[in-house]
Coordinates of C-alpha atoms in Angstrom, one line a residue:
M22 CA 76.4 85.4 67.8
A23 CA 75.8 82.0 69.2
T24 CA 73.5 81.9 72.3
L25 CA 74.6 80.2 75.5
N26 CA 71.8 78.2 77.1
F27 CA 72.2 76.3 80.4
K28 CA 70.0 75.0 83.1
G29 CA 69.0 77.7 85.6
K30 CA 69.8 80.6 83.2
T31 CA 66.3 82.1 83.4
F32 CA 66.6 82.3 87.2
V33 CA 70.1 83.9 87.4
Q34 CA 70.4 86.2 84.4
N35 CA 68.7 89.0 86.3
H36 CA 69.5 87.7 89.8
H37 CA 72.1 90.4 90.5
L38 CA 69.3 93.0 90.4
S39 CA 67.3 91.3 93.1
V40 CA 70.3 90.9 95.5
K41 CA 69.7 93.2 98.5
Y42 CA 72.1 95.8 99.4
H43 CA 73.9 95.0 102.6
Q44 CA 75.7 97.1 105.1
L45 CA 79.5 96.9 105.1
V46 CA 80.5 96.7 108.8
P47 CA 84.1 97.9 109.6
K48 CA 86.2 95.7 112.0
K49 CA 88.9 97.8 113.6
D50 CA 90.5 94.8 115.4
K51 CA 91.1 93.0 112.0
S52 CA 92.2 96.1 110.1
L53 CA 95.7 97.4 109.5
T54 CA 94.9 101.1 110.0
N55 CA 93.5 103.4 112.7
K56 CA 91.4 105.2 110.1
L57 CA 89.0 102.7 108.7
S58 CA 87.6 103.8 105.4
L59 CA 86.0 102.5 102.2
N60 CA 88.6 104.5 100.3
D61 CA 91.5 102.4 101.8
N62 CA 92.7 99.1 100.6
L63 CA 89.8 96.7 101.4
I64 CA 89.5 93.2 102.6
I65 CA 85.9 92.1 102.7
H66 CA 84.8 88.8 104.3
G67 CA 81.5 87.5 103.0
D68 CA 79.6 86.1 100.0
N69 CA 81.2 87.8 97.0
L70 CA 77.9 88.3 95.2
I71 CA 76.5 90.3 98.1
A72 CA 79.8 92.1 98.7
L73 CA 79.9 93.2 95.0
K74 CA 76.4 94.6 95.3
A75 CA 77.4 96.4 98.6
L76 CA 80.3 98.0 96.8
L77 CA 78.2 99.6 94.1
P78 CA 77.3 102.8 95.9
T79 CA 81.0 103.6 96.4
Y80 CA 82.8 101.9 93.5
A81 CA 80.4 101.6 90.5
G82 CA 82.4 102.7 87.5
K83 CA 85.6 103.2 89.5
V84 CA 87.6 99.9 89.2
K85 CA 90.3 99.8 86.5
V86 CA 91.2 96.1 86.7
V87 CA 89.3 93.1 87.8
C88 CA 91.5 90.0 88.3
I89 CA 89.7 86.8 89.4
D90 CA 90.6 83.2 89.8
P91 CA 87.3 81.4 90.2
P92 CA 86.8 77.7 90.8
Y93 CA 88.1 75.8 87.8
N94 CA 85.2 73.3 88.2
T95 CA 87.5 70.3 87.8
G96 CA 85.2 68.2 89.9
N97 CA 87.7 68.0 92.7
E98 CA 87.0 71.3 94.5
Q99 CA 83.8 70.2 96.2
W100 CA 82.4 73.8 95.9
E101 CA 78.8 74.6 96.6
Y102 CA 76.5 77.2 95.1
N103 CA 74.6 79.1 97.8
D104 CA 72.9 82.1 96.1
N105 CA 69.4 82.8 97.4
I106 CA 67.6 82.1 94.1
N107 CA 63.9 82.8 94.4
S108 CA 62.8 79.2 93.6
P109 CA 62.7 76.3 96.1
M110 CA 63.2 73.8 93.3
M111 CA 66.2 75.6 91.9
Q112 CA 67.6 76.1 95.4
E113 CA 67.5 72.4 96.0
W114 CA 69.3 71.6 92.8
L115 CA 71.9 74.3 93.1
G116 CA 72.5 73.7 96.8
K117 CA 74.1 70.3 96.4
V118 CA 77.9 70.0 96.5
V119 CA 79.4 70.0 93.0
D120 CA 81.8 67.1 92.2
K121 CA 82.8 65.0 89.3
E122 CA 79.7 62.8 89.6
D123 CA 77.4 65.9 89.1
L124 CA 76.4 65.8 85.4
T125 CA 75.1 69.4 85.7
R126 CA 78.2 70.9 87.3
H127 CA 78.9 73.1 84.2
D128 CA 75.3 74.5 84.5
K129 CA 75.8 75.2 88.2
W130 CA 79.2 76.9 87.5
L131 CA 77.6 79.1 84.9
C132 CA 74.8 79.9 87.3
M133 CA 77.4 81.0 89.9
M134 CA 79.4 83.1 87.5
M135 CA 76.8 85.0 85.5
P136 CA 75.4 87.3 88.2
R137 CA 78.9 87.9 89.6
L138 CA 80.3 88.9 86.2
K139 CA 77.4 91.3 85.7
L140 CA 78.1 93.1 88.9
L141 CA 81.8 93.2 88.2
R142 CA 81.0 94.8 84.9
E143 CA 79.1 97.5 86.7
L144 CA 82.0 98.2 89.0
L145 CA 84.5 98.6 86.1
R146 CA 85.4 102.0 84.6
D147 CA 84.5 102.6 81.0
D148 CA 88.2 102.0 80.2
G149 CA 88.4 99.0 82.6
V150 CA 89.4 95.5 81.9
I151 CA 88.8 92.1 83.5
F152 CA 91.2 89.1 83.6
V153 CA 89.7 85.7 84.4
C154 CA 92.1 82.7 85.1
I155 CA 90.7 79.4 83.9
D156 CA 91.7 76.0 82.5
D157 CA 90.3 73.6 79.9
N158 CA 87.4 72.5 82.1
E159 CA 85.4 75.8 81.6
I160 CA 87.3 77.8 79.0
N161 CA 84.7 77.3 76.2
H162 CA 81.7 78.0 78.5
L163 CA 83.5 81.0 80.0
I164 CA 84.1 82.7 76.7
M165 CA 80.5 82.3 75.6
L166 CA 79.4 83.7 78.9
M167 CA 81.8 86.6 78.7
N168 CA 80.6 87.3 75.2
E169 CA 77.0 87.6 76.5
V170 CA 77.9 89.7 79.6
F171 CA 80.6 91.9 78.1
Q172 CA 79.8 91.5 74.4
A173 CA 82.0 89.7 71.9
E174 CA 83.5 92.8 70.4
N175 CA 85.0 93.6 73.8
H176 CA 87.1 90.4 73.8
V177 CA 90.6 91.7 74.0
A178 CA 92.6 88.4 74.0
T179 CA 92.8 85.0 75.5
M180 CA 96.3 84.6 77.0
V181 CA 98.0 81.3 77.4
W182 CA 100.0 81.0 80.6
Q183 CA 102.7 78.3 80.8
K184 CA 102.1 77.0 84.3
N185 CA 105.0 74.6 84.5
S186 CA 108.2 74.0 82.8
G187 CA 108.0 70.3 81.9
G188 CA 104.3 69.5 81.5
G189 CA 102.2 67.7 84.0
N190 CA 101.7 63.9 84.0
D191 CA 98.2 64.2 85.5
T192 CA 96.5 63.6 82.1
S193 CA 95.9 60.4 80.3
H194 CA 97.3 61.3 76.8
I195 CA 99.0 64.7 76.4
A196 CA 100.7 66.5 79.2
V197 CA 99.1 69.9 79.9
S198 CA 101.5 72.7 80.8
H199 CA 99.2 75.7 80.4
E200 CA 96.2 77.5 81.6
Y201 CA 94.3 80.6 80.2
I202 CA 93.7 84.2 81.2
V203 CA 90.6 85.5 79.4
C204 CA 90.7 89.2 78.9
Y205 CA 87.7 91.5 78.2
A206 CA 87.3 95.2 78.2
K207 CA 84.2 97.0 79.4
N208 CA 84.4 99.2 76.3
I209 CA 87.3 98.2 74.0
S210 CA 87.2 101.6 72.2
H211 CA 88.4 103.2 75.5
L212 CA 90.9 100.6 76.5
S213 CA 94.6 101.1 76.5
F214 CA 97.3 98.9 77.9
R215 CA 100.5 100.2 79.3
I216 CA 103.6 99.6 77.1
L217 CA 105.9 97.4 79.1
N218 CA 109.5 98.6 79.8
V219 CA 111.5 95.5 79.0
P220 CA 115.2 95.0 79.5
P221 CA 117.1 94.8 76.2
T222 CA 118.4 91.5 75.0
E223 CA 122.1 91.0 74.5
S224 CA 121.7 90.9 70.8
M225 CA 119.8 94.2 70.8
L226 CA 122.6 95.8 72.8
K227 CA 125.1 94.5 70.3
A228 CA 123.0 95.6 67.3
Y229 CA 122.8 99.3 68.1
C230 CA 126.6 99.9 68.2
L231 CA 127.4 101.8 65.0
D232 CA 128.4 105.5 64.8
D233 CA 128.2 108.0 62.0
E234 CA 128.2 111.8 61.7
Y235 CA 124.7 112.0 63.1
V236 CA 125.4 110.1 66.4
S237 CA 125.0 113.2 68.5
T238 CA 121.4 113.7 67.5
R239 CA 120.1 110.4 66.2
G240 CA 122.1 108.1 68.5
K241 CA 123.8 104.9 67.5
H242 CA 122.4 102.8 64.7
T243 CA 122.0 99.3 63.3
L244 CA 121.6 98.3 59.7
R245 CA 118.7 96.6 58.1
N246 CA 118.5 95.1 54.6
L247 CA 116.4 97.1 52.3
N248 CA 115.6 94.1 50.1
D249 CA 113.0 91.8 51.7
F250 CA 110.7 89.4 49.8
S251 CA 108.7 88.5 52.9
I252 CA 106.8 91.8 53.3
G253 CA 104.2 91.1 50.6
D254 CA 104.0 92.3 47.0
R255 CA 102.6 95.8 47.3
P256 CA 102.6 98.4 44.6
G257 CA 105.5 100.8 44.4
L258 CA 108.1 98.5 45.9
H259 CA 109.7 97.4 42.6
Y260 CA 112.1 100.0 41.1
D261 CA 115.7 100.2 39.8
I262 CA 118.4 101.5 42.1
G263 CA 121.7 102.9 40.9
C264 CA 124.8 101.7 42.7
P265 CA 128.2 103.6 43.4
D266 CA 130.0 101.9 40.5
G267 CA 127.3 102.9 37.9
T268 CA 125.5 99.6 37.8
F269 CA 121.8 99.1 38.6
L270 CA 119.9 96.7 40.7
D271 CA 116.9 95.5 38.7
G272 CA 113.6 96.4 40.4
D273 CA 111.9 93.3 38.9
E274 CA 114.3 91.1 40.8
H275 CA 114.0 92.9 44.2
R276 CA 111.2 94.0 46.5
W277 CA 112.3 96.9 48.5
R278 CA 111.1 97.8 52.0
C279 CA 110.1 101.3 51.0
D280 CA 108.8 103.1 47.9
E281 CA 111.1 105.1 45.6
N282 CA 110.3 108.6 47.1
T283 CA 111.1 107.3 50.6
F284 CA 114.3 105.8 49.3
K285 CA 115.4 109.1 47.7
R286 CA 114.7 111.0 50.9
R287 CA 116.8 108.5 52.9
I288 CA 119.7 108.9 50.4
K289 CA 119.6 112.7 51.0
E290 CA 119.5 112.2 54.8
G291 CA 122.5 109.9 54.8
R292 CA 120.4 106.9 55.9
I293 CA 121.4 104.4 53.0
V294 CA 124.5 102.2 53.0
F295 CA 125.8 100.3 49.9
S296 CA 127.9 97.3 50.6
E297 CA 129.5 94.6 48.5
N298 CA 129.1 91.1 49.7
D299 CA 131.6 88.2 49.3
D300 CA 130.2 87.5 45.8
N301 CA 131.0 91.2 44.8
E302 CA 127.2 91.9 44.6
W303 CA 125.7 95.1 45.9
E304 CA 123.5 95.0 49.0
I305 CA 121.6 98.0 50.2
F306 CA 121.0 98.7 53.9
Y307 CA 119.2 101.5 55.7
K308 CA 120.1 102.8 59.1
L309 CA 117.8 102.4 62.2
Y310 CA 118.8 105.0 64.8
I311 CA 118.1 104.4 68.5
N312 CA 116.6 107.9 69.1
E313 CA 114.1 107.5 66.4
Q314 CA 112.6 104.1 67.2
K315 CA 108.9 103.8 67.9
G316 CA 107.8 102.8 71.4
H317 CA 109.2 103.9 74.7
L318 CA 113.0 103.6 74.6
E319 CA 115.1 104.5 77.6
I320 CA 118.7 105.0 76.6
D321 CA 121.9 106.3 78.3
A322 CA 124.1 109.2 77.1
D323 CA 126.1 106.8 74.8
G324 CA 123.0 105.6 73.0
T325 CA 122.9 102.2 74.7
I326 CA 119.4 100.8 75.3
L327 CA 118.4 100.5 78.9
S328 CA 114.8 99.4 78.2
Y329 CA 112.4 99.4 75.3
G330 CA 108.6 99.5 74.8
K331 CA 106.8 96.2 74.2
K332 CA 103.2 95.4 73.8
P333 CA 101.7 92.7 76.1
N334 CA 101.7 89.3 74.5
T335 CA 99.1 86.6 74.5
L336 CA 101.8 84.0 75.2
L337 CA 103.0 84.2 78.8
Y338 CA 106.0 81.9 78.4
K339 CA 108.4 81.3 81.3
L340 CA 106.9 84.2 83.2
A341 CA 106.1 82.3 86.4
F342 CA 105.1 78.8 87.3
T343 CA 102.6 77.3 89.7
G344 CA 105.4 76.3 92.0
D345 CA 106.4 79.9 92.3
G346 CA 103.0 80.7 94.0
K347 CA 103.8 78.2 96.7
K348 CA 107.3 79.7 97.1
D349 CA 105.7 83.2 97.5
L350 CA 103.6 82.0 100.4
K351 CA 106.5 80.0 102.0
K352 CA 108.6 83.1 101.9
I353 CA 106.1 84.9 104.0
F354 CA 104.6 82.2 106.2
G355 CA 107.2 79.4 106.2
I356 CA 104.5 77.1 104.9
C357 CA 102.1 77.0 102.0
P358 CA 98.6 77.0 103.5
F359 CA 96.7 77.2 100.2
T360 CA 96.3 74.8 97.2
Y361 CA 97.6 76.1 93.9
P362 CA 98.1 79.8 94.7
K363 CA 98.8 82.0 91.7
P364 CA 102.3 83.3 91.6
V365 CA 102.8 87.0 92.4
K366 CA 104.8 87.6 89.3
L367 CA 101.9 86.5 87.1
I368 CA 99.3 88.7 88.7
K369 CA 101.8 91.6 88.9
Y370 CA 102.2 91.4 85.2
L371 CA 98.5 91.8 84.7
V372 CA 98.4 94.7 87.2
S373 CA 101.4 96.4 85.4
I374 CA 99.8 96.3 81.9
G375 CA 96.3 97.2 83.0
T376 CA 96.8 100.0 85.5
K377 CA 98.4 103.3 86.1
K378 CA 99.7 104.6 89.4
N379 CA 96.4 105.6 91.1
D380 CA 94.1 102.9 89.8
I381 CA 91.9 100.3 91.7
V382 CA 92.3 96.6 91.3
L383 CA 89.5 94.2 92.5
D384 CA 89.7 90.5 93.2
S385 CA 86.4 88.9 94.2
F386 CA 87.9 85.4 94.6
A387 CA 90.7 86.5 96.8
G388 CA 92.0 83.1 98.0
S389 CA 95.5 83.5 99.3
G390 CA 95.7 87.2 98.5
T391 CA 98.2 87.1 95.6
T392 CA 96.4 90.1 94.0
A393 CA 97.1 92.3 97.1
Q394 CA 100.8 91.4 97.1
A395 CA 101.0 92.1 93.4
V396 CA 99.5 95.6 93.8
I397 CA 101.8 96.3 96.8
E398 CA 104.9 95.2 94.9
Q399 CA 103.9 97.2 91.7
N400 CA 103.4 100.3 93.9
A401 CA 106.9 99.8 95.4
E402 CA 108.4 99.4 91.9
D403 CA 106.9 102.5 90.3
K404 CA 106.1 104.6 93.4
G405 CA 102.4 104.1 92.7
N406 CA 99.3 104.5 94.9
R407 CA 97.1 101.8 93.5
R408 CA 94.5 100.3 95.8
F409 CA 93.2 96.7 96.1
I410 CA 89.8 95.3 97.0
L411 CA 89.8 91.7 98.1
I412 CA 86.6 89.7 98.7
Q413 CA 86.7 86.2 100.2
I414 CA 83.8 84.0 101.0
P415 CA 83.6 82.5 104.5
E416 CA 85.4 79.2 104.2
T417 CA 87.3 77.2 106.8
I418 CA 90.8 75.9 106.0
K419 CA 92.5 72.8 107.4
Q420 CA 95.5 70.8 106.5
K421 CA 95.5 67.0 106.2
V422 CA 98.1 65.3 108.4
Y423 CA 99.0 61.7 108.1
I424 CA 99.9 59.5 111.1
N425 CA 102.7 57.0 110.5
K426 CA 101.4 53.6 111.6
K427 CA 104.8 52.5 112.9
T428 CA 106.1 55.6 114.7
G429 CA 102.8 57.3 115.5
K430 CA 104.3 60.6 114.3
E431 CA 102.6 63.1 112.0
V432 CA 103.8 63.6 108.5
D433 CA 102.7 66.1 105.9
R434 CA 102.9 63.6 103.0
P435 CA 103.6 59.8 103.4
K436 CA 106.6 58.6 101.5
K437 CA 106.5 55.7 99.1
G438 CA 106.1 52.5 101.1
E439 CA 105.1 54.3 104.3
T440 CA 102.1 52.9 106.1
V441 CA 99.5 55.4 107.4
S442 CA 97.2 54.5 110.3
K443 CA 94.8 57.5 110.0
V444 CA 94.4 60.9 108.5
I445 CA 93.5 63.9 110.7
E446 CA 92.7 67.5 109.9
K447 CA 94.1 70.4 111.9
P448 CA 94.7 74.2 111.5
Y449 CA 97.7 75.5 109.8
V450 CA 100.2 77.0 112.2
L451 CA 102.4 79.8 111.1
K452 CA 106.0 80.4 112.2
D453 CA 104.9 82.9 114.7
G454 CA 102.4 80.5 116.3
M455 CA 99.3 82.0 114.6
K456 CA 96.7 79.5 113.6
L457 CA 94.9 79.9 110.3
K458 CA 91.2 78.9 110.7
K459 CA 89.6 80.5 107.7
I460 CA 90.9 81.3 104.2
I461 CA 90.4 85.0 104.9
D462 CA 93.2 84.7 107.5
I463 CA 95.7 84.1 104.7
P464 CA 95.4 87.5 102.8
M465 CA 95.0 89.4 106.1
H466 CA 98.3 88.0 107.5
R467 CA 100.0 88.2 104.1
V468 CA 99.4 91.9 103.8
R469 CA 100.5 92.4 107.5
E470 CA 103.7 90.6 106.8
L471 CA 104.3 92.7 103.7
A472 CA 103.7 95.9 105.6
E473 CA 105.8 95.0 108.6
N474 CA 108.7 93.5 106.6
G475 CA 108.7 95.8 103.6
K476 CA 112.4 95.6 102.8
K477 CA 112.2 91.8 102.6
F478 CA 109.4 92.0 100.1
N479 CA 110.4 94.7 97.5
N480 CA 109.7 97.5 100.0
G481 CA 106.0 96.8 100.0
K482 CA 103.9 99.1 102.2
A483 CA 100.2 98.9 102.8
T484 CA 97.3 99.4 105.1
F485 CA 93.9 97.8 104.8
S486 CA 90.4 98.3 106.2
F487 CA 88.6 95.1 107.0
F488 CA 84.9 94.8 106.5
E489 CA 82.3 92.1 107.0
L490 CA 78.8 92.0 105.5
G491 CA 76.1 93.3 107.8
D492 CA 72.3 93.1 107.6
P493 CA 70.5 93.8 104.4
I494 CA 69.0 97.2 104.0
E495 CA 65.3 96.6 103.8
M496 CA 63.1 99.6 104.0
E497 CA 60.1 97.8 105.3
S498 CA 62.1 96.4 108.2
I499 CA 63.5 99.9 109.0
L500 CA 60.1 101.4 109.3
E501 CA 59.2 98.6 111.7
G502 CA 62.2 99.3 113.8
K503 CA 64.1 96.2 112.8
K504 CA 67.7 96.0 111.6
M505 CA 68.1 99.7 111.3
P506 CA 71.3 100.8 109.6
D507 CA 73.2 103.9 110.8
Y508 CA 72.6 107.2 108.9
T509 CA 75.7 107.0 106.7
E510 CA 75.0 103.4 105.5
L511 CA 71.4 104.2 104.6
A512 CA 72.6 107.5 102.9
R513 CA 75.1 105.5 100.9
Y514 CA 72.4 103.1 99.6
I515 CA 69.8 105.8 98.9
F516 CA 72.2 108.2 97.2
Y517 CA 73.5 105.5 94.8
T518 CA 70.1 104.0 94.0
A519 CA 68.6 107.5 93.4
T520 CA 71.4 109.0 91.3
G521 CA 73.6 106.1 90.1
D522 CA 76.7 108.1 91.2
E523 CA 79.4 107.5 93.8
F524 CA 78.5 108.4 97.4
N525 CA 81.0 110.6 99.2
P526 CA 80.5 110.5 103.0
D527 CA 82.6 113.7 103.3
K528 CA 79.7 115.7 101.7
V529 CA 77.2 114.6 104.3
K530 CA 75.8 117.4 106.4
R531 CA 73.7 115.6 109.0
N532 CA 72.3 118.7 110.6
K533 CA 70.9 119.8 107.2
N534 CA 69.8 116.3 106.2
F535 CA 72.0 116.7 103.1
I536 CA 73.7 113.6 101.8
G537 CA 75.3 114.7 98.5
D538 CA 74.8 116.1 95.1
T539 CA 75.5 115.4 91.4
K540 CA 75.3 117.5 88.3
D541 CA 71.6 116.9 88.2
Y542 CA 70.5 116.3 91.8
E543 CA 70.7 117.4 95.4
V544 CA 69.7 114.6 97.7
Y545 CA 68.3 114.9 101.3
L546 CA 67.5 112.2 103.8
Y547 CA 65.4 112.5 106.9
Y548 CA 66.2 109.5 109.0
E549 CA 67.1 108.3 112.5
P550 CA 68.3 104.8 113.4
D551 CA 65.8 104.9 116.3
I552 CA 62.2 103.9 115.6
E553 CA 60.7 106.3 118.1
K554 CA 62.6 109.3 116.6
L555 CA 61.9 108.0 113.1
K556 CA 58.1 108.1 113.7
K557 CA 58.3 111.8 114.5
L558 CA 60.3 112.7 111.4
A559 CA 58.4 114.5 108.6
F560 CA 59.1 116.8 105.7
T561 CA 57.3 120.0 106.5
L562 CA 57.1 123.5 105.2
E563 CA 59.7 124.7 107.7
E564 CA 62.0 121.9 106.6
A565 CA 61.5 122.8 103.0
K566 CA 62.5 126.4 103.6
K567 CA 65.8 125.2 105.1
L568 CA 66.8 123.7 101.7
G569 CA 67.7 127.2 100.6
V570 CA 67.7 128.8 97.2
Y571 CA 67.0 126.7 94.1
K572 CA 70.2 126.2 92.1
G573 CA 68.9 124.5 89.0
K574 CA 69.2 121.0 90.3
K575 CA 66.3 118.7 91.2
R576 CA 66.1 118.3 95.0
L577 CA 65.2 114.8 96.0
V578 CA 63.9 114.6 99.6
F579 CA 63.6 111.1 101.2
A580 CA 61.5 111.0 104.3
P581 CA 59.0 108.7 106.0
T582 CA 56.2 111.2 105.5
K583 CA 55.4 114.9 104.6
Y584 CA 53.0 117.6 105.7
L585 CA 53.3 119.8 102.7
D586 CA 51.5 120.1 99.4
L587 CA 54.1 120.3 96.7
N588 CA 51.4 120.5 94.0
D589 CA 50.3 123.9 95.4
A590 CA 51.8 126.3 92.8
E591 CA 51.1 129.4 94.8
L592 CA 52.8 127.9 97.9
I593 CA 55.8 126.8 95.9
E594 CA 56.2 130.3 94.3
R595 CA 55.6 132.2 97.6
H596 CA 58.3 130.2 99.5
G597 CA 60.7 129.5 96.7
L598 CA 60.3 125.8 96.9
K599 CA 61.0 125.1 93.2
G600 CA 62.6 121.8 92.1
I601 CA 61.6 119.7 95.2
E602 CA 60.6 116.1 94.7
Y603 CA 59.4 114.2 97.7
C604 CA 60.3 110.5 97.8
Q605 CA 58.5 108.6 100.5
L606 CA 60.4 105.8 102.2
P607 CA 60.3 103.0 101.4
F608 CA 58.2 103.0 98.3
E609 CA 60.0 105.5 96.1
I610 CA 63.3 103.8 96.5
Y611 CA 62.1 100.9 94.3
K612 CA 61.5 103.3 91.4
M613 CA 65.1 104.2 91.3
K614 CA 68.2 102.4 90.0
G615 CA 69.2 99.0 91.2

């Protein structure tokens, strides 16, 4: 396999491992629920690399579909790489705004994408799939990067999405009317896509219209010619067939669609039809019955097709256009406060083929929140209970307003021949008077509108819990009494890093210092978010006795210190302390996963 090399790769290929875990701080005033929970729909405001790392303790191996729309790196976005790479020289290079004049913009884009893709892969289920929207600017680099992170054998397909109906005129030579959606599985051997239920075409409805004596069991049928030279010259497809008038059709001159044994069986079952054409030549047809067709067919009592099963296709032709994304936002807000939002119908298609009713969909480049609406609408359509996780970086949003030189009035876009005196920037104002100051405001208000006006938007219903990134969890700082997380947040971090499994806050028994268990471990945490109380905490013989009877699982005990010799075999035997492993904070945590 070809190797992808780019400037900065050695600094970022393992950068995701050094990113510190941060607290996820709930914000009730920004949430659309009274019961904030990490098991709700989530909207997270903060750097997406840090947010992805913060999600690992709860969502590692739990996400079914990742759907992202990262910067296309056209040179016009003016995006800036801000990851905390441990190299002053690299930070200076990466920290500059990326534009068309930056000859290393592709390197910077790859530096930005690599650690994020690695964390997204950790969050995916083993049967999970990732969809990445992209265009010609980075498609080649992206596929090579995905081959490295996800492995080439897990490349499912590269879909081509027709983004407009006529082709744009923004290129010098050939009008570009498409973009790409690159699709990779975490493990392609475990991947399965949903068969789409597609309305039948008019020709299909007309085709299955014939009756015979088997209609009550096999349904209506259509006829297909048994003779077909297009299927390839395979052994057993050339044989003579006797016709009703005693003549024979020469097998050397025909290539039948089935072998001779299958043909004889079809004759016995009444599935073969002989018919004379206008030239008085025999043609042979076989019957295709509705009730026996492969795939998922939905038919009515008369045998008419209502829908049929269809595999997803790499060509997304006339599915939805770029302009539809703007219409989606205008329908909700009255204006379109986002540049080039993806249409709901496009993302909903990806959600529909990639998920079942209770799956989780993650979008770490949330933008206008199209993914949230797609999940909400898909749930409304099939009565599902999918959840979405949106992550959006802190980014302000303003609209450009032009001042007409002659009238002094504001215009959204100057007309041809109109003279402009100046250009100003101001917040977008929604129809209810709400001002949008940050991009995160768009998905927040979008979901609120969908929830409050469900009937208007395909009966969409949703809640969401809003989180911001808090302080990093740094054990040395904790022991110094600085930036001390609450008990549950530290428990979430320690449980995941110690076991690699999902943390369940419902299992926590604070009075027993128990924070959860797996098939191999019981985990205990002695901690108080108060430095004076923390100084007095220790794992003692009395505390060890409280752990109870050994149940065959290793018992991991995290505490600042201990007054107990766990190497004393006689003591262990006498008090039944088998299977206890003491892990001193903070040092032991660095031996664990992460």
